[in-house]
Amino acid sequence: MYTAGSEGVIRVWATPNPEEVNCFGPCGGYNFCMNIWNAHLDVIWELDHHPRENLLLSASADGSIKVWQTFVPDEDDDGLRPSNGEILSTICYKNLNHNQIDNPTSATWVFNQVEGIVSGYVNSNCLVYYDREGTT
């Protein structure tokens, strides 16, 4: 599970089995926060995990949308391990002079085009981004 907020970080949480947690008392000293990613320079407004891939979107008041790798190959056992916050790409809404136009308030995956991202902005614009090569 992933959470974010006003401090600009993304927290990665372990989700324990219900049998491991006392719902009415302390958690026995177990820290469920697995990792903290220094993600953005301002408030993070939106997080959205890809429906099929190990990818996470974050939209921030710092003017960027970032695509994160959530799991990476584990060389030790040929499986996957949680990522340490690897950024695959950063998207900023800019004009032809490369000046930032607006800040994103939301971002999500386009459900019928899994390589697409749709984002809403403060000025009520909505943009759709596609990776033409089929990978994000």
Short mmCIF file of C-alpha atoms in Angstrom, two decimals, residues 36-136:
data_model
loop_
_atom_site.label_atom_id
_atom_site.label_comp_id
_atom_site.label_asym_id
_atom_site.label_seq_id
_atom_site.Cartn_x
_atom_site.Cartn_y
_atom_site.Cartn_z
CA ILE A 36 9.89 6.31 2.47
CA TRP A 37 10.54 7.81 -0.96
CA ASN A 38 11.55 11.49 -1.20
CA ALA A 39 9.18 11.97 -4.06
CA HIS A 40 8.24 15.63 -4.64
CA LEU A 41 9.08 19.16 -3.50
CA ASP A 42 5.48 19.98 -2.54
CA VAL A 43 2.14 18.38 -1.63
CA ILE A 44 1.29 15.12 -3.40
CA TRP A 45 -2.35 15.29 -4.49
CA GLU A 46 -2.80 11.89 -6.11
CA LEU A 47 -1.39 8.36 -6.14
CA ASP A 48 -2.61 5.68 -8.54
CA HIS A 49 -1.22 2.17 -8.96
CA HIS A 50 -1.31 0.65 -12.45
CA PRO A 51 -4.04 -2.01 -12.76
CA ARG A 52 -1.65 -4.67 -14.15
CA GLU A 53 1.96 -3.43 -14.02
CA ASN A 54 4.29 -2.62 -11.12
CA LEU A 55 3.91 1.13 -11.68
CA LEU A 56 2.68 4.00 -9.53
CA LEU A 57 1.70 7.55 -10.57
CA SER A 58 2.09 10.56 -8.31
CA ALA A 59 0.77 14.05 -9.06
CA SER A 60 2.13 16.97 -7.06
CA ALA A 61 1.76 20.70 -6.49
CA ASP A 62 5.43 20.97 -7.50
CA GLY A 63 4.14 20.79 -11.09
CA SER A 64 5.13 17.22 -11.91
CA ILE A 65 3.62 13.81 -12.45
CA LYS A 66 6.03 10.96 -11.81
CA VAL A 67 5.91 7.32 -12.84
CA TRP A 68 7.49 5.01 -10.26
CA GLN A 69 8.63 1.41 -10.39
CA THR A 70 6.98 -0.35 -7.41
CA PHE A 71 8.76 -3.71 -7.68
CA VAL A 72 12.08 -4.56 -9.32
CA PRO A 73 13.76 -7.89 -10.17
CA ASP A 74 15.49 -9.55 -7.24
CA GLU A 75 18.74 -11.11 -8.44
CA ASP A 76 18.98 -13.35 -5.36
CA ASP A 77 15.84 -15.42 -5.95
CA ASP A 78 14.71 -14.59 -9.51
CA GLY A 79 11.57 -12.97 -8.12
CA LEU A 80 10.56 -9.39 -7.34
CA ARG A 81 11.41 -7.16 -4.41
CA PRO A 82 9.95 -3.78 -3.41
CA SER A 83 11.50 -0.82 -5.18
CA ASN A 84 13.51 1.86 -3.39
CA GLY A 85 11.65 4.55 -5.31
CA GLU A 86 13.02 4.34 -8.85
CA ILE A 87 11.52 7.06 -11.05
CA LEU A 88 10.85 5.89 -14.61
CA SER A 89 9.67 9.24 -15.96
CA THR A 90 8.63 12.76 -14.97
CA ILE A 91 5.91 14.67 -16.81
CA CYS A 92 5.48 18.45 -16.63
CA TYR A 93 2.86 20.53 -18.44
CA LYS A 94 4.95 23.12 -20.31
CA ASN A 95 4.50 25.54 -23.19
CA LEU A 96 6.72 25.77 -26.28
CA ASN A 97 9.21 27.92 -24.34
CA HIS A 98 9.54 25.10 -21.76
CA ASN A 99 7.90 27.19 -19.04
CA GLN A 100 5.61 25.33 -16.66
CA ILE A 101 1.97 26.17 -17.38
CA ASP A 102 0.07 24.60 -14.49
CA ASN A 103 0.11 22.14 -11.59
CA PRO A 104 -1.56 18.73 -11.74
CA THR A 105 -4.26 17.95 -9.19
CA SER A 106 -4.91 14.37 -10.32
CA ALA A 107 -3.48 11.63 -12.51
CA THR A 108 -4.69 8.16 -13.41
CA TRP A 109 -4.10 5.42 -15.96
CA VAL A 110 -6.29 5.31 -19.09
CA PHE A 111 -8.11 2.00 -18.65
CA ASN A 112 -8.48 1.06 -22.33
CA GLN A 113 -4.91 2.17 -23.19
CA VAL A 114 -2.66 0.94 -20.39
CA GLU A 115 0.30 2.98 -21.63
CA GLY A 116 -1.75 6.18 -21.33
CA ILE A 117 -2.08 8.65 -18.45
CA VAL A 118 -4.80 11.26 -18.04
CA SER A 119 -4.24 14.23 -15.75
CA GLY A 120 -6.33 17.12 -14.47
CA TYR A 121 -4.86 20.53 -13.68
CA VAL A 122 -5.64 23.52 -11.47
CA ASN A 123 -6.81 25.58 -14.48
CA SER A 124 -9.38 22.82 -15.34
CA ASN A 125 -7.38 21.52 -18.30
CA CYS A 126 -7.26 17.80 -18.84
CA LEU A 127 -4.36 16.22 -20.71
CA VAL A 128 -3.81 12.67 -21.94
CA TYR A 129 -0.24 11.41 -22.33
CA TYR A 130 0.67 8.34 -24.35
CA ASP A 131 3.97 6.56 -24.63
CA ARG A 132 4.11 5.82 -28.35
CA GLU A 133 6.56 2.96 -27.88
CA GLY A 134 4.22 1.04 -25.58
CA THR A 135 6.19 1.32 -22.35
CA THR A 136 5.80 3.92 -19.64
#
